[in-house]
Every structure is written in structure tokens, then in C-alpha cells.
Short mmCIF file of N, CA and C in Angstrom, two decimals:
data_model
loop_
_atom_site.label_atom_id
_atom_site.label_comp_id
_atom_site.label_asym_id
_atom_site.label_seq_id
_atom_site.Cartn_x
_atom_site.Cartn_y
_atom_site.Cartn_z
N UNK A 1 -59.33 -36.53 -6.45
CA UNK A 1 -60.07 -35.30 -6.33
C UNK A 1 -59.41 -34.17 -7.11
N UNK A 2 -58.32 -34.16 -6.85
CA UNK A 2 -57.32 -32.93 -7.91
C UNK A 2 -57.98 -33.27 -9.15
N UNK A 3 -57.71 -34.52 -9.89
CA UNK A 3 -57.94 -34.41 -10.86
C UNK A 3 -58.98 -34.42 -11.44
N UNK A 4 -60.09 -34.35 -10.51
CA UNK A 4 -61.78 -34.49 -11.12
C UNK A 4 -61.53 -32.89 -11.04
N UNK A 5 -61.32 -31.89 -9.64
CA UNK A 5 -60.89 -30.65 -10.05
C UNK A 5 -60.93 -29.71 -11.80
N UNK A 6 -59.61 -30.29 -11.94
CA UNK A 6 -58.91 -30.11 -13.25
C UNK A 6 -59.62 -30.14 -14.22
N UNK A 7 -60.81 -31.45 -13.93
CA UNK A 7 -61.19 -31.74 -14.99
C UNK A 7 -62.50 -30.98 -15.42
N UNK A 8 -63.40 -30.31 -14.32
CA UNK A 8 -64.21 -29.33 -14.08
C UNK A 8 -64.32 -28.14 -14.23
N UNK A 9 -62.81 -27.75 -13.82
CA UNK A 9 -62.68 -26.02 -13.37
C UNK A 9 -61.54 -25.71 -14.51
N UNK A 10 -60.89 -27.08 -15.27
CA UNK A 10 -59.25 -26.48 -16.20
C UNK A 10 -58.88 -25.08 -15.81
N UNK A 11 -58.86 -24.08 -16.79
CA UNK A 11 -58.05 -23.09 -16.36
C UNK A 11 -58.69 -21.82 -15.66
N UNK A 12 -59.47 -22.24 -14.75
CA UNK A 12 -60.05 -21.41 -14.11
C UNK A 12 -59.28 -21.88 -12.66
N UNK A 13 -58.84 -22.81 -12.33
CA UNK A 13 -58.13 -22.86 -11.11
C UNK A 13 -56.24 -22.46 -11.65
N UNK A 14 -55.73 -21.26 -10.82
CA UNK A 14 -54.62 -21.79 -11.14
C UNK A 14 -53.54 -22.32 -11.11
N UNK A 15 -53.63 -23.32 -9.92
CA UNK A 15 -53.07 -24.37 -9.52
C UNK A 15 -53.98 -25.90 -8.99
N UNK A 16 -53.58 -26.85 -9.21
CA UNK A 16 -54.10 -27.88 -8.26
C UNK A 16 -52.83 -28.18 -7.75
N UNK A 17 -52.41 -27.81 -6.19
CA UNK A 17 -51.53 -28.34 -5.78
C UNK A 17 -51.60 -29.90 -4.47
N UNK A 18 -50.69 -30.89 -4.33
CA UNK A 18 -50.98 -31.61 -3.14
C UNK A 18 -49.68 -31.20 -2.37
N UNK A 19 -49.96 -31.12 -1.14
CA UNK A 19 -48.81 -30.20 -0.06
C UNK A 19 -48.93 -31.44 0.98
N UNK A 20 -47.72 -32.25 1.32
CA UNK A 20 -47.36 -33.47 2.32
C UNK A 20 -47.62 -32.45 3.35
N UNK A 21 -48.52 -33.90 4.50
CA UNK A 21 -48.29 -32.99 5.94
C UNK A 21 -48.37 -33.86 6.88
N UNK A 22 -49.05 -34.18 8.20
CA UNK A 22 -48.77 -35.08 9.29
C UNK A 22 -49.73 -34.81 9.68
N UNK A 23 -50.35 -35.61 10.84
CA UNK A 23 -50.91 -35.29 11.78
C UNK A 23 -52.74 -35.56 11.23
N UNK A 24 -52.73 -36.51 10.18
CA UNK A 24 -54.05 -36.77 9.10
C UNK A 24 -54.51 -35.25 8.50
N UNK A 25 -53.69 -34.35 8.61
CA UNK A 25 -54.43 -33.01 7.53
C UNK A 25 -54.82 -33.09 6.13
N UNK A 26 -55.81 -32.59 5.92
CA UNK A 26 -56.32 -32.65 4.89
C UNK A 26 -57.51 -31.51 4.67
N UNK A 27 -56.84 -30.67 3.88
CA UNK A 27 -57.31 -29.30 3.52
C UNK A 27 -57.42 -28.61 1.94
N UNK A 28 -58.63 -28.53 1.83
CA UNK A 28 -58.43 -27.69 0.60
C UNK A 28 -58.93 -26.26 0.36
N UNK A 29 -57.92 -25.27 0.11
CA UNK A 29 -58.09 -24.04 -0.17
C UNK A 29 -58.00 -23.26 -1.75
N UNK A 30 -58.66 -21.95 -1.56
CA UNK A 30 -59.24 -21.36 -2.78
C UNK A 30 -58.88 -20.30 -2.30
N UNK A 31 -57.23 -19.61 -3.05
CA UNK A 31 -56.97 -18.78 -2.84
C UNK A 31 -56.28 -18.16 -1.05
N UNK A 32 -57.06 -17.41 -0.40
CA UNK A 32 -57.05 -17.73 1.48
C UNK A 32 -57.94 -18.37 1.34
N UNK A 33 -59.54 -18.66 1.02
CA UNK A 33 -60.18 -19.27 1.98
C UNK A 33 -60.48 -21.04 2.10
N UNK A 34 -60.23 -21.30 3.36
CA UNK A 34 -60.45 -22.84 3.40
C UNK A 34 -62.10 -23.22 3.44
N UNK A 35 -61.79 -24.10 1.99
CA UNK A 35 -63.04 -24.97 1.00
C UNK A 35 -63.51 -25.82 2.22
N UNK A 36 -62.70 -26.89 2.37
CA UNK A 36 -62.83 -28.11 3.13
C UNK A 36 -61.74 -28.19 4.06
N UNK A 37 -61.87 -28.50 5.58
CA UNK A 37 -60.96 -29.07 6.55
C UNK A 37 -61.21 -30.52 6.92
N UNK A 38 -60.77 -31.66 7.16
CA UNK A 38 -61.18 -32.67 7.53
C UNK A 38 -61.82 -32.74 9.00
N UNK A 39 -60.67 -32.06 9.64
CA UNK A 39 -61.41 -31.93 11.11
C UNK A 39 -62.45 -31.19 11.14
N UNK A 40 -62.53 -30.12 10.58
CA UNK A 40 -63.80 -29.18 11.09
C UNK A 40 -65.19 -29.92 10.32
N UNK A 41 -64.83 -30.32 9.33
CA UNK A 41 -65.84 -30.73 8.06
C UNK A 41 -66.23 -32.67 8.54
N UNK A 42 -65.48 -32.43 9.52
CA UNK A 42 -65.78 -34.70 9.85
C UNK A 42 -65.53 -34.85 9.27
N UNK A 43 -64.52 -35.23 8.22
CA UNK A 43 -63.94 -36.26 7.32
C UNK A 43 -64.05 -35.82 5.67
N UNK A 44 -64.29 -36.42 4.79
CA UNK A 44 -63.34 -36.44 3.74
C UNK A 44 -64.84 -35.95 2.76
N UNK A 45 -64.71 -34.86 1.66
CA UNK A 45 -65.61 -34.23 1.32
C UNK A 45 -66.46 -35.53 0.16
N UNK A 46 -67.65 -35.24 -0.48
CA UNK A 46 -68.01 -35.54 -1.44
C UNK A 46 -67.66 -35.41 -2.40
N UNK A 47 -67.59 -35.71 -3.74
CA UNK A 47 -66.86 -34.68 -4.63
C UNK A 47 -67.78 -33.85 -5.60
N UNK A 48 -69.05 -34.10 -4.95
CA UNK A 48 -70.33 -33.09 -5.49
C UNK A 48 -70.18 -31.88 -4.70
N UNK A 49 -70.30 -32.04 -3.05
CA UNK A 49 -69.55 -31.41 -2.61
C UNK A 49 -68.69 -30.25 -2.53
N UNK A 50 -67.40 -30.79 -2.81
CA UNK A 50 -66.33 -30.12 -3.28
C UNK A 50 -66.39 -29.20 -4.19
N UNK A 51 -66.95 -29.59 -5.46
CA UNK A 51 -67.21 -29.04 -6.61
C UNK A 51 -67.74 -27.61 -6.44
N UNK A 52 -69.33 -28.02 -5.61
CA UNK A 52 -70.27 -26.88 -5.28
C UNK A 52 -68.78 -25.77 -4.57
N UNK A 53 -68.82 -26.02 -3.26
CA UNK A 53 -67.93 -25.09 -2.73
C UNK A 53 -66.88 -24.00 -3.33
N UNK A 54 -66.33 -25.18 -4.22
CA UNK A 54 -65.30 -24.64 -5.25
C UNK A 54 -66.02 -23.29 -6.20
N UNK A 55 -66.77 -23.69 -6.99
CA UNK A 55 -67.55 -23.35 -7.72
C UNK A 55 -68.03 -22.07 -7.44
N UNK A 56 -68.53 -22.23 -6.31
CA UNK A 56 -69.15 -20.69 -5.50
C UNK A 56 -67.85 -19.78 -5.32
N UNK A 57 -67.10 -20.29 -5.32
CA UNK A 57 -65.40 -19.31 -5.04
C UNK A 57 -64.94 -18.59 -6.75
N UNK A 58 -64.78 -19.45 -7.30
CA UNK A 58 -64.07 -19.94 -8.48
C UNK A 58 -64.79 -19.38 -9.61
N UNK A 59 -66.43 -19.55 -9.73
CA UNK A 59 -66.98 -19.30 -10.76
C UNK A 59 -68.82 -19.61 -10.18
N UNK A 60 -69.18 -18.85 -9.96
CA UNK A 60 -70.34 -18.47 -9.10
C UNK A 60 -71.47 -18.58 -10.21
N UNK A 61 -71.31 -18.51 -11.13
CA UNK A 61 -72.74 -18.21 -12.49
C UNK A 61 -72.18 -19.74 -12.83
N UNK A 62 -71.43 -20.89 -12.84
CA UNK A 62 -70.94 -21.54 -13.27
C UNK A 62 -71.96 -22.85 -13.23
N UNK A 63 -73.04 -23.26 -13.74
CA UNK A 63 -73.61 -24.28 -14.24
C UNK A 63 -73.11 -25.86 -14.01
N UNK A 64 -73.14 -26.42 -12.23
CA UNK A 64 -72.20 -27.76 -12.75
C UNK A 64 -73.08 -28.96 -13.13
N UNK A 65 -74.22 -28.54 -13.95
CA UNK A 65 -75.16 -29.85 -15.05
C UNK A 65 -75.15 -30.56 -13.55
N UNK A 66 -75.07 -32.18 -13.93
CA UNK A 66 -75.48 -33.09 -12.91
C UNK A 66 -75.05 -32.81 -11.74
N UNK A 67 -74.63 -32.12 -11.03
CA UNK A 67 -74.06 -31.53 -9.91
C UNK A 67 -75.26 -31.10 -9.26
N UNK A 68 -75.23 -29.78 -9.91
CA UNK A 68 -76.22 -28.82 -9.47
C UNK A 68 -78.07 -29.41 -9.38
N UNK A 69 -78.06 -30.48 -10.57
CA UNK A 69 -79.39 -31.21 -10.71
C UNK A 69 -79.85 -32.16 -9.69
N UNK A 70 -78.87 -32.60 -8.99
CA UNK A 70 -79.05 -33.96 -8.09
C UNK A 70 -79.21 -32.86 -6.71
N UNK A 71 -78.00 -32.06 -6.70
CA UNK A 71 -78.30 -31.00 -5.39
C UNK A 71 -80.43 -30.33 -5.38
N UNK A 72 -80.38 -30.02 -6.52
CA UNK A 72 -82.08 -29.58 -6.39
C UNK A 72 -82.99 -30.22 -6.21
N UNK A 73 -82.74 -31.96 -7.01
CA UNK A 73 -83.57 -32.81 -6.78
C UNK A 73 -83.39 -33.29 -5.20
N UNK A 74 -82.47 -33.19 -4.39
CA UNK A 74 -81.90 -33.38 -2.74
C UNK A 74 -82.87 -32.47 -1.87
N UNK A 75 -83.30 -31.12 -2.73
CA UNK A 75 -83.71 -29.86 -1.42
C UNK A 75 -85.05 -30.27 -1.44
N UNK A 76 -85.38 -29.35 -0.28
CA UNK A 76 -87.37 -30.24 -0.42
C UNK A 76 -87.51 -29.20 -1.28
N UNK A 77 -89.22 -28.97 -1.60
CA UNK A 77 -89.80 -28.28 -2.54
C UNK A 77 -90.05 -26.80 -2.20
N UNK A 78 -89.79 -25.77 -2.64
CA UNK A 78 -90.03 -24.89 -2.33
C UNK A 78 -91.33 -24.25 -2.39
N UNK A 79 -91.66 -23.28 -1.09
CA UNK A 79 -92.94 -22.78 -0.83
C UNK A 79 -93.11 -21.48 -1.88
N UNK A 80 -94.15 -20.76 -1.83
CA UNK A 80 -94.63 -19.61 -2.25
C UNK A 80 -95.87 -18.99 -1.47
N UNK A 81 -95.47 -17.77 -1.14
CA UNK A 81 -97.17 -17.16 -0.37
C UNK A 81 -98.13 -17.68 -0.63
N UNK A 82 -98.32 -18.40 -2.05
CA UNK A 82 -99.71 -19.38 -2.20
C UNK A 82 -99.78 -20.65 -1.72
N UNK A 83 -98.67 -21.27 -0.85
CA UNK A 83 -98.99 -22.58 -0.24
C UNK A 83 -99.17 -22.18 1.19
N UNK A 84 -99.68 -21.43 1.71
CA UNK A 84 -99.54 -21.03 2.94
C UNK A 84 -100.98 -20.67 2.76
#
């Protein structure tokens, strides 16, 4: 995951760090705010996912192509006052 990261965001993140811990933690943060928790989040992110989250922190106008395409093709269809 770091390195799909890296490979997405290069020097717009400026670190990818991995920090040893216990107790199954597994956390990723942006800056203060926590992206992903394992516990709070049930388990272990997507890395479409991830990306999005990141992305919205990191670089918000940021275009992630097949990312963002599979997420729209995922949402239902959106309404307009004329389907009503």
C-alpha cells in the first residue's frame, strides 16, 4: 500500500512512513487526521479506497482516472427535478 501510495501521490505526500506497533494496529494518517483505522474501519482498507480518502486530504481537484471511474460507475444514477 505505501508503495501504490508513492506511486499515485510522489511528491505530494511528504512522507510514506511504516511505524512497528502491537496489539494488530494498523493506521493510516494524513498529516493529524486519521485516513483509515483498522478497528474503527473493520479491517484492512481497499486500495481504491485508500486512494479516494487520501486524495480528498492531499489533493482534492486531483483526478484519480480509473479510481474515480469505477467509484461513479458503483453510485446509482443520479436524479434531477425532472425525474420526479
Amino acid at each position: 500500500m505505501a508503495q501504490e501510495m508513492l506511486n499515485t501521490f510522489g511528491t505530494a505526500l511528504g512522507e510514506v512512513a511504516l511505524v512497528p506497533g502491537t496489539g494488530g494496529v494498523f493506521r493510516i494518517v494524513v498529516d493529524d487526521t486519521v485516513v483509515w483505522d483498522r478497528k474503527e474501519d473493520k479491517g484492512f482498507p481497499e486500495i481504491v479506497v485508500l486512494e479516494q480518502r487520501v486524495r480528498d486530504l492531499v489533493e482534492p481537484d486531483r483526478d484519480l482516472g480509473h479510481v474515480d471511474r469505477a467509484a461513479r460507475a458503483d453510485a446509482p444514477p443520479r436524479r434531477d427535478s425532472n425525474d420526479i
